[in-house]
Amino acid sequence: MWKFILLILLPMAAHGQDRIAKAIRRPDAIQCASSETELQELKRAWQNIDSLKQIQPVQFQTKSSIRFRWPVQWVNQTEGNSFFGLSNYVDHNPAFNAVRDFNCGVRTYNTSNYNHKGTDIYLWPAWWKMMADEEVNVVAAAKGRIVYRVDGNFDRQCNFNSSNWNAVYLQHSDSLITWYGHLKKNSVTAKQVGDTVSEGEYLGKVGSSGNSTGPHLHFEVYDSGILRDPYNGPCNNSQPSLWQEQHPYFNRDLIRSFCTNGEPVFPPCPQVENLKKDSVYLSGDSVYLTNYYRDLVHNDTTTLLLFSPSGNRIDSVQTVHDLSPDPFWDAGGWLWKYGPEVFVEEGAYSFHSRYRGETMKAAFLYGNPSTRSKQKSFTKIRLAQDNNGIRIIGNFDKMEVFDSQKRPLSFQMVEETSGTRIMEHWAKGLVIFRIYTGDQILHFKVLK
Ligand SMILES: [Zn+2]
């Protein structure tokens, strides 16, 4: 069963006058809590450490020299600046009616019987989709030894329900332990308790197993059995930062900028999002530019420029991001819609988004259907599916298909009136189409 088209890559472009701007914000926040099970796992990890000491001594770094790398990694960066946001730090306030993070702010939470004990790193801009595509690896923050691992638990949780998570626990020194929790089912490294891992080595995929409201990594640190916040700041100043490079408290960035054929759809948890990414438009179409930000702060500004195919600047707008009453959004977006009146020329348009001194570009093709046969570069190619398999609609010169490891897949093409049908016997998983048309190459990624 073909589930959805993930992305289409093409040249870039854009432009405007008749525009509408709109904020995009995820309705749900990522949270998680330790369960009794997880605390029992920590105890077992310590027991494992005791027994491993006797049978398999390991030369560790000294504790004072250990600095963590960021524990998530983009598997295959194709575009954009980043792939994550941060929803919660460690809660340092023992009271249950107030919270305090390392910076004396409130980017954390508690419940009636739990203070948040880790750092929550979520995927953005589409966490369920990015989880389904396995876009992000969880990796070892430092070299160490696996002292506990658990896998096989359901990984699409949407709330706190005391279910078991999938996780890896690493020991880095005589006393320092890190946890990597909520991992995707059956993604945990094949390495076993007692095995060593190097810094940056694969541990699993981001998921939403256990007490979790959405796909994210819960990263938790213990020093001699005592909880440790890896961040240094005014409200956690007694110990140095454990990060090689500690991110700013507000890690503001425009992380993705691309064109879409509508407003993104964020369906109820745990359904996969549809960002409606597109880059080929026909006459009469509206074009949407969507920007996704991490830690967008109230009154931040984005300057948007639109260039025509002949290189003229046809629109320039400065948008002040009014987030009131909120001081910031850890996961935010902005969408600008341009009506068809704007696109009087055919060809490649380009949006330039300037945010905090950097420019990110997004491009698209805009053309008239009546000229499509003459100008092959305007061919709009779509993938469609039914019970008989996949069909390609549109003209193209050549097609190649690969699996997620970029290995070629074999197939047969049959011309039908409704498009070119692909006869295939591929296994389930991610399939990548590379389609050549004129001087363009289109990439489609599809989850089968
Ligand atoms: Zn957490």
Short mmCIF file of C-alpha atoms and ligand atoms in Angstrom, two decimals:
data_model
loop_
_atom_site.label_atom_id
_atom_site.label_comp_id
_atom_site.label_asym_id
_atom_site.label_seq_id
_atom_site.Cartn_x
_atom_site.Cartn_y
_atom_site.Cartn_z
CA MET A 1 0.00 0.00 0.00
CA TRP A 2 1.41 3.39 -1.02
CA LYS A 3 0.80 5.73 1.83
CA PHE A 4 1.83 9.22 0.79
CA ILE A 5 4.21 11.25 -1.27
CA LEU A 6 6.87 12.69 0.94
CA LEU A 7 8.61 15.26 -1.10
CA ILE A 8 9.22 16.67 -4.50
CA LEU A 9 12.43 18.47 -5.27
CA LEU A 10 12.87 20.72 -8.24
CA PRO A 11 14.43 24.01 -9.13
CA MET A 12 13.23 26.89 -7.01
CA ALA A 13 11.34 30.24 -7.32
CA ALA A 14 8.52 32.62 -6.11
CA HIS A 15 6.92 36.19 -6.09
CA GLY A 16 3.98 38.37 -4.79
CA GLN A 17 1.62 41.29 -4.14
CA ASP A 18 -1.72 39.67 -3.57
CA ARG A 19 -0.55 37.97 -0.44
CA ILE A 20 -1.91 36.74 2.85
CA ALA A 21 0.35 35.85 5.78
CA LYS A 22 -0.65 33.42 8.47
CA ALA A 23 0.98 31.89 11.53
CA ILE A 24 1.36 28.15 11.87
CA ARG A 25 1.65 26.61 15.28
CA ARG A 26 1.54 23.05 16.45
CA PRO A 27 -1.50 22.64 18.71
CA ASP A 28 0.19 20.03 20.88
CA ALA A 29 3.39 20.29 22.92
CA ILE A 30 5.82 17.46 23.36
CA GLN A 31 6.04 16.24 26.92
CA CYS A 32 7.14 13.09 28.65
CA ALA A 33 7.55 11.67 32.12
CA SER A 34 9.59 8.90 33.71
CA SER A 35 7.57 5.89 34.72
CA GLU A 36 8.21 3.43 37.54
CA THR A 37 9.53 1.09 34.86
CA GLU A 38 12.19 3.54 33.80
CA LEU A 39 13.43 4.03 37.34
CA GLN A 40 13.62 0.25 37.70
CA GLU A 41 15.62 0.20 34.48
CA LEU A 42 18.09 2.66 35.99
CA LYS A 43 18.51 0.32 38.96
CA ARG A 44 19.12 -2.59 36.60
CA ALA A 45 21.63 -0.48 34.68
CA TRP A 46 23.55 0.06 37.93
CA GLN A 47 23.41 -3.66 38.69
CA ASN A 48 24.73 -4.36 35.20
CA ILE A 49 27.56 -1.89 35.80
CA ASP A 50 28.54 -3.76 38.96
CA SER A 51 28.63 -7.11 37.21
CA LEU A 52 30.34 -5.73 34.10
CA LYS A 53 33.11 -4.25 36.25
CA GLN A 54 34.08 -7.72 37.35
CA ILE A 55 34.01 -9.45 33.98
CA GLN A 56 34.87 -6.70 31.50
CA PRO A 57 36.82 -3.70 32.77
CA VAL A 58 36.73 -0.73 30.38
CA GLN A 59 39.09 2.21 30.24
CA PHE A 60 36.88 5.25 30.52
CA GLN A 61 37.67 8.89 30.05
CA THR A 62 37.98 10.78 33.27
CA LYS A 63 34.63 12.28 34.17
CA SER A 64 35.93 15.84 34.07
CA SER A 65 37.04 15.47 30.44
CA ILE A 66 33.72 14.17 29.10
CA ARG A 67 31.78 16.61 26.94
CA PHE A 68 28.67 15.57 25.02
CA ARG A 69 27.98 15.97 21.34
CA TRP A 70 24.36 16.63 20.34
CA PRO A 71 22.57 13.25 20.68
CA VAL A 72 20.47 13.44 17.49
CA GLN A 73 21.71 13.46 13.91
CA TRP A 74 20.05 14.16 10.56
CA VAL A 75 20.48 11.00 8.49
CA ASN A 76 20.47 12.64 5.09
CA GLN A 77 20.31 16.42 5.00
CA THR A 78 18.84 17.43 1.68
CA GLU A 79 17.83 21.01 2.35
CA GLY A 80 17.25 23.44 5.15
CA ASN A 81 19.19 24.31 8.27
CA SER A 82 17.97 21.92 10.92
CA PHE A 83 15.52 19.21 11.92
CA PHE A 84 14.84 19.58 15.64
CA GLY A 85 13.48 21.83 18.35
CA LEU A 86 13.68 21.75 22.11
CA SER A 87 10.51 21.58 24.18
CA ASN A 88 11.63 20.98 27.77
CA TYR A 89 14.74 21.31 29.89
CA VAL A 90 15.26 19.80 33.35
CA ASP A 91 12.99 21.21 36.07
CA HIS A 92 15.16 22.42 38.98
CA ASN A 93 12.29 23.62 41.15
CA PRO A 94 11.28 20.91 43.62
CA ALA A 95 7.90 22.58 44.23
CA PHE A 96 4.98 21.12 42.34
CA ASN A 97 3.26 24.43 41.75
CA ALA A 98 6.22 26.09 39.99
CA VAL A 99 9.04 25.24 37.57
CA ARG A 100 12.53 26.58 36.90
CA ASP A 101 14.99 25.58 34.17
CA PHE A 102 18.79 26.05 34.21
CA ASN A 103 18.39 29.58 32.85
CA CYS A 104 15.84 30.52 35.55
CA GLY A 105 13.10 30.37 32.90
CA VAL A 106 10.09 28.11 32.61
CA ARG A 107 10.95 25.96 29.59
CA THR A 108 10.15 22.79 31.50
CA TYR A 109 7.20 21.31 33.31
CA ASN A 110 6.11 19.15 36.16
CA THR A 111 3.10 17.14 37.19
CA SER A 112 1.70 16.50 40.65
CA ASN A 113 4.29 13.79 41.25
CA TYR A 114 7.05 14.36 38.73
CA ASN A 115 9.62 17.03 37.86
CA HIS A 116 10.85 16.78 34.29
CA LYS A 117 14.29 15.20 34.54
CA GLY A 118 15.65 15.30 31.00
CA THR A 119 16.13 17.36 27.87
CA ASP A 120 13.37 16.84 25.28
CA ILE A 121 14.45 17.17 21.67
CA TYR A 122 11.63 16.85 19.15
CA LEU A 123 11.58 16.65 15.36
CA TRP A 124 10.37 19.68 13.43
CA PRO A 125 8.53 20.60 11.21
CA ALA A 126 6.67 17.27 10.99
CA TRP A 127 7.56 14.92 13.79
CA TRP A 128 5.32 11.95 12.88
CA LYS A 129 6.32 12.15 9.25
CA MET A 130 10.00 12.47 10.12
CA MET A 131 9.67 9.52 12.48
CA ALA A 132 7.96 7.44 9.77
CA ASP A 133 10.73 8.34 7.32
CA GLU A 134 13.41 7.60 9.94
CA GLU A 135 15.02 10.93 9.17
CA VAL A 136 16.77 11.28 12.52
CA ASN A 137 19.19 9.01 14.34
CA VAL A 138 19.73 9.03 18.07
CA VAL A 139 23.48 8.77 18.66
CA ALA A 140 25.82 8.36 21.60
CA ALA A 141 26.65 11.72 23.20
CA ALA A 142 30.09 10.38 24.15
CA LYS A 143 31.88 7.08 23.93
CA GLY A 144 30.68 4.62 26.49
CA ARG A 145 29.33 1.20 27.26
CA ILE A 146 25.76 -0.04 26.95
CA VAL A 147 24.53 -0.86 30.45
CA TYR A 148 20.87 -1.33 29.65
CA ARG A 149 18.71 -1.52 26.55
CA VAL A 150 15.04 -2.18 25.88
CA ASP A 151 13.17 -2.48 22.58
CA GLY A 152 9.94 -3.90 21.13
CA ASN A 153 7.48 -1.56 22.84
CA PHE A 154 4.73 0.33 21.01
CA ASP A 155 6.11 3.59 19.63
CA ARG A 156 3.16 5.83 18.70
CA GLN A 157 2.01 6.99 22.12
CA CYS A 158 0.14 10.29 22.46
CA ASN A 159 -0.17 10.66 26.24
CA PHE A 160 1.08 9.59 29.66
CA ASN A 161 -0.10 6.04 30.24
CA SER A 162 2.73 4.34 32.19
CA SER A 163 3.59 2.18 29.20
CA ASN A 164 7.13 0.91 28.68
CA TRP A 165 9.53 2.76 26.43
CA ASN A 166 12.37 1.73 24.16
CA ALA A 167 15.69 3.09 25.35
CA VAL A 168 19.46 2.75 25.60
CA TYR A 169 21.46 3.56 28.74
CA LEU A 170 25.19 4.30 28.41
CA GLN A 171 27.91 4.45 31.02
CA HIS A 172 30.65 6.98 30.19
CA SER A 173 32.82 6.91 33.29
CA ASP A 174 32.78 5.32 36.71
CA SER A 175 29.84 7.52 37.59
CA LEU A 176 28.31 9.17 34.51
CA ILE A 177 25.27 7.61 32.79
CA THR A 178 23.11 8.91 29.92
CA TRP A 179 19.64 7.72 28.88
CA TYR A 180 18.16 7.89 25.40
CA GLY A 181 14.43 7.28 25.68
CA HIS A 182 11.17 6.97 23.66
CA LEU A 183 12.95 5.29 20.74
CA LYS A 184 11.11 3.85 17.76
CA LYS A 185 10.10 0.20 18.05
CA ASN A 186 12.71 -2.25 16.74
CA SER A 187 15.17 0.54 15.99
CA VAL A 188 17.49 0.00 18.95
CA THR A 189 21.10 -0.84 18.10
CA ALA A 190 21.88 -4.54 17.82
CA LYS A 191 24.73 -4.06 20.27
CA GLN A 192 24.12 -5.60 23.66
CA VAL A 193 24.74 -4.80 27.32
CA GLY A 194 28.51 -4.69 27.86
CA ASP A 195 29.30 -3.61 24.30
CA THR A 196 31.07 -0.31 23.80
CA VAL A 197 29.97 2.49 21.47
CA SER A 198 31.93 5.42 20.11
CA GLU A 199 30.88 9.07 20.25
CA GLY A 200 28.20 9.67 17.60
CA GLU A 201 27.50 5.97 17.11
CA TYR A 202 23.96 4.95 16.20
CA LEU A 203 21.73 3.97 19.13
CA GLY A 204 18.23 4.07 17.61
CA LYS A 205 15.58 6.17 15.86
CA VAL A 206 13.43 8.87 17.41
CA GLY A 207 9.98 7.57 18.36
CA SER A 208 7.18 8.02 20.88
CA SER A 209 7.33 4.92 23.06
CA GLY A 210 6.53 5.09 26.78
CA ASN A 211 5.10 8.11 28.61
CA SER A 212 5.23 10.44 25.64
CA THR A 213 2.97 12.83 23.75
CA GLY A 214 4.86 12.67 20.44
CA PRO A 215 8.11 11.66 18.73
CA HIS A 216 11.13 13.07 20.56
CA LEU A 217 14.30 12.07 22.32
CA HIS A 218 14.34 12.29 26.10
CA PHE A 219 18.00 12.66 27.08
CA GLU A 220 18.71 12.25 30.78
CA VAL A 221 22.00 12.32 32.65
CA TYR A 222 23.02 10.85 35.99
CA ASP A 223 26.22 11.40 37.94
CA SER A 224 26.79 8.86 40.71
CA GLY A 225 23.07 8.16 40.70
CA ILE A 226 22.17 11.83 41.09
CA LEU A 227 20.28 13.63 38.33
CA ARG A 228 22.49 16.06 36.39
CA ASP A 229 21.36 18.83 34.03
CA PRO A 230 23.95 19.00 31.22
CA TYR A 231 23.28 22.74 30.73
CA ASN A 232 25.12 25.42 32.66
CA GLY A 233 23.29 28.66 33.43
CA PRO A 234 22.36 31.06 36.22
CA CYS A 235 20.03 28.52 37.83
CA ASN A 236 22.45 25.59 37.42
CA ASN A 237 25.76 27.28 37.93
CA SER A 238 27.51 24.94 40.32
CA GLN A 239 28.76 22.64 37.56
CA PRO A 240 30.18 23.23 34.08
CA SER A 241 28.18 22.55 30.96
CA LEU A 242 28.52 18.94 29.82
CA TRP A 243 28.06 19.97 26.15
CA GLN A 244 30.95 20.39 23.74
CA GLU A 245 28.98 23.37 22.43
CA GLN A 246 26.04 24.41 24.53
CA HIS A 247 23.23 25.76 22.34
CA PRO A 248 21.81 29.18 23.23
CA TYR A 249 18.80 29.07 25.57
CA PHE A 250 16.69 30.40 22.68
CA ASN A 251 18.22 28.54 19.74
CA ARG A 252 16.49 30.76 17.17
CA ASP A 253 16.67 29.64 13.57
CA LEU A 254 14.71 29.53 10.35
CA ILE A 255 15.13 25.81 9.80
CA ARG A 256 13.14 25.13 6.63
CA SER A 257 11.69 27.25 3.81
CA PHE A 258 9.76 25.72 0.90
CA CYS A 259 6.74 26.19 -1.32
CA THR A 260 3.48 24.32 -0.83
CA ASN A 261 0.18 23.94 -2.64
CA GLY A 262 -1.87 24.74 0.45
CA GLU A 263 -1.80 25.05 4.19
CA PRO A 264 -0.06 22.23 6.04
CA VAL A 265 -2.22 19.65 7.76
CA PHE A 266 -1.35 18.62 11.31
CA PRO A 267 -3.90 15.90 12.06
CA PRO A 268 -4.55 14.53 15.56
CA CYS A 269 -1.79 12.45 17.16
CA PRO A 270 -0.43 10.00 15.99
CA GLN A 271 -1.40 10.63 12.36
CA VAL A 272 1.27 11.70 9.92
CA GLU A 273 1.37 15.37 8.90
CA ASN A 274 1.04 16.63 5.34
CA LEU A 275 3.16 19.70 4.69
CA LYS A 276 1.90 19.89 1.06
CA LYS A 277 5.32 20.59 -0.32
CA ASP A 278 5.30 21.43 -4.02
CA SER A 279 7.46 23.21 -6.53
CA VAL A 280 5.61 23.06 -9.85
CA TYR A 281 2.52 25.24 -10.38
CA LEU A 282 0.21 25.67 -13.33
CA SER A 283 -1.55 28.87 -14.41
CA GLY A 284 -4.33 29.70 -11.99
CA ASP A 285 -2.59 28.09 -9.02
CA SER A 286 -1.88 29.99 -5.82
CA VAL A 287 1.59 29.55 -4.37
CA TYR A 288 2.25 29.24 -0.65
CA LEU A 289 5.63 29.81 0.93
CA THR A 290 5.98 28.13 4.31
CA ASN A 291 8.79 28.89 6.71
CA TYR A 292 9.37 26.78 9.82
CA TYR A 293 11.23 28.26 12.77
CA ARG A 294 12.74 26.95 15.98
CA ASP A 295 12.39 29.21 19.04
CA LEU A 296 10.64 31.99 17.16
CA VAL A 297 10.54 34.95 19.53
CA HIS A 298 7.71 37.51 19.71
CA ASN A 299 8.37 40.40 17.31
CA ASP A 300 11.14 38.59 15.42
CA THR A 301 11.03 39.72 11.79
CA THR A 302 11.35 37.98 8.45
CA THR A 303 11.94 39.94 5.27
CA LEU A 304 10.52 38.12 2.28
CA LEU A 305 11.60 38.91 -1.27
CA LEU A 306 10.12 37.40 -4.42
CA PHE A 307 12.05 37.33 -7.69
CA SER A 308 10.56 36.72 -11.13
CA PRO A 309 12.05 34.37 -13.76
CA SER A 310 13.70 37.39 -15.38
CA GLY A 311 15.34 38.27 -12.07
CA ASN A 312 13.22 41.29 -11.09
CA ARG A 313 12.25 41.76 -7.48
CA ILE A 314 8.47 41.74 -7.68
CA ASP A 315 7.66 41.76 -3.98
CA SER A 316 9.29 42.71 -0.72
CA VAL A 317 7.53 42.45 2.60
CA GLN A 318 8.70 42.61 6.18
CA THR A 319 6.66 40.42 8.51
CA VAL A 320 6.78 41.04 12.24
CA HIS A 321 5.97 37.77 13.97
CA ASP A 322 3.32 38.73 16.50
CA LEU A 323 3.06 35.80 18.88
CA SER A 324 1.16 37.58 21.63
CA PRO A 325 0.33 36.59 24.27
CA ASP A 326 3.27 34.16 24.03
CA PRO A 327 6.88 35.36 24.44
CA PHE A 328 8.12 32.64 22.05
CA TRP A 329 7.14 29.49 20.19
CA ASP A 330 9.56 26.58 20.39
CA ALA A 331 7.94 25.22 17.21
CA GLY A 332 6.50 27.82 14.90
CA GLY A 333 5.84 28.51 11.26
CA TRP A 334 4.66 31.22 8.95
CA LEU A 335 2.85 30.92 5.67
CA TRP A 336 2.46 33.48 2.87
CA LYS A 337 -0.05 32.93 0.11
CA TYR A 338 0.28 34.54 -3.31
CA GLY A 339 -2.62 34.49 -5.77
CA PRO A 340 -2.22 33.69 -9.48
CA GLU A 341 -2.40 37.40 -10.48
CA VAL A 342 1.15 37.75 -9.24
CA PHE A 343 2.63 35.27 -11.69
CA VAL A 344 2.50 36.99 -15.05
CA GLU A 345 5.70 35.40 -16.33
CA GLU A 346 6.36 31.74 -16.82
CA GLY A 347 9.46 30.14 -15.45
CA ALA A 348 11.47 29.76 -12.28
CA TYR A 349 10.60 32.12 -9.41
CA SER A 350 12.51 32.42 -6.16
CA PHE A 351 11.60 33.43 -2.60
CA HIS A 352 14.36 34.77 -0.36
CA SER A 353 13.61 34.78 3.37
CA ARG A 354 15.91 36.94 5.49
CA TYR A 355 15.84 36.09 9.17
CA ARG A 356 18.45 37.10 11.74
CA GLY A 357 21.03 37.99 9.13
CA GLU A 358 20.74 34.86 7.04
CA THR A 359 18.89 34.24 3.80
CA MET A 360 17.14 31.00 2.90
CA LYS A 361 15.86 30.47 -0.62
CA ALA A 362 12.89 28.53 -1.97
CA ALA A 363 12.10 28.15 -5.64
CA PHE A 364 9.32 26.90 -7.87
CA LEU A 365 8.22 26.73 -11.48
CA TYR A 366 5.12 28.53 -12.63
CA GLY A 367 3.67 27.90 -16.09
CA ASN A 368 0.72 27.85 -18.40
CA PRO A 369 -0.71 24.39 -19.19
CA SER A 370 -1.18 25.36 -22.84
CA THR A 371 2.56 25.73 -23.26
CA ARG A 372 3.41 22.52 -21.47
CA SER A 373 3.73 20.38 -24.57
CA LYS A 374 6.10 22.90 -26.11
CA GLN A 375 8.09 23.41 -22.97
CA LYS A 376 8.84 20.13 -21.38
CA SER A 377 10.40 21.81 -18.38
CA PHE A 378 6.87 22.75 -17.29
CA THR A 379 5.65 19.20 -17.22
CA LYS A 380 3.98 18.47 -13.93
CA ILE A 381 4.62 14.94 -12.88
CA ARG A 382 2.53 13.27 -10.24
CA LEU A 383 2.52 9.85 -8.67
CA ALA A 384 -0.84 8.22 -8.11
CA GLN A 385 -1.69 4.84 -6.66
CA ASP A 386 -4.54 2.40 -6.62
CA ASN A 387 -4.95 -1.29 -5.87
CA ASN A 388 -3.02 -2.24 -8.99
CA GLY A 389 0.06 -0.29 -8.03
CA ILE A 390 1.65 3.01 -8.84
CA ARG A 391 1.10 5.25 -11.85
CA ILE A 392 3.02 8.25 -13.11
CA ILE A 393 1.04 11.03 -14.76
CA GLY A 394 3.00 13.43 -16.96
CA ASN A 395 5.68 13.24 -19.59
CA PHE A 396 9.21 12.31 -18.80
CA ASP A 397 12.28 10.97 -20.53
CA LYS A 398 13.68 8.43 -18.12
CA MET A 399 13.09 7.05 -14.67
CA GLU A 400 15.23 5.31 -12.06
CA VAL A 401 14.03 3.81 -8.79
CA PHE A 402 16.04 3.16 -5.63
CA ASP A 403 15.43 1.75 -2.17
CA SER A 404 16.27 3.69 0.99
CA GLN A 405 19.89 2.50 0.78
CA LYS A 406 20.10 4.02 -2.73
CA ARG A 407 20.22 0.55 -4.32
CA PRO A 408 18.55 0.39 -7.77
CA LEU A 409 15.16 -1.36 -7.91
CA SER A 410 13.94 -3.10 -11.05
CA PHE A 411 10.51 -2.43 -12.57
CA GLN A 412 8.58 -2.48 -15.83
CA MET A 413 6.72 0.45 -17.33
CA VAL A 414 3.41 0.01 -19.19
CA GLU A 415 1.85 2.93 -21.08
CA GLU A 416 -1.84 3.37 -20.27
CA THR A 417 -4.29 6.15 -21.13
CA SER A 418 -4.37 7.24 -17.49
CA GLY A 419 -0.59 7.45 -17.26
CA THR A 420 2.42 5.19 -17.13
CA ARG A 421 1.87 2.22 -14.86
CA ILE A 422 4.80 0.74 -12.99
CA MET A 423 4.89 -3.03 -12.62
CA GLU A 424 6.89 -3.75 -9.49
CA HIS A 425 7.51 -6.32 -6.80
CA TRP A 426 9.38 -4.18 -4.31
CA ALA A 427 9.49 -4.84 -0.60
CA LYS A 428 7.81 -2.46 1.83
CA GLY A 429 9.71 0.63 2.82
CA LEU A 430 10.96 3.88 1.40
CA VAL A 431 11.20 4.03 -2.40
CA ILE A 432 12.96 6.86 -4.20
CA PHE A 433 12.03 7.82 -7.76
CA ARG A 434 14.40 9.84 -9.90
CA ILE A 435 12.63 11.15 -12.97
CA TYR A 436 14.37 12.95 -15.81
CA THR A 437 12.41 15.48 -17.82
CA GLY A 438 14.15 17.88 -20.17
CA ASP A 439 17.05 19.30 -18.20
CA GLN A 440 15.36 18.71 -14.85
CA ILE A 441 15.58 15.87 -12.40
CA LEU A 442 12.70 15.27 -10.04
CA HIS A 443 13.00 13.25 -6.87
CA PHE A 444 9.97 11.61 -5.31
CA LYS A 445 10.19 9.71 -2.08
CA VAL A 446 7.33 7.35 -1.34
CA LEU A 447 6.66 5.10 1.62
CA LYS A 448 5.29 1.82 0.38
ZN ZN B 1 11.37 14.25 28.56
#
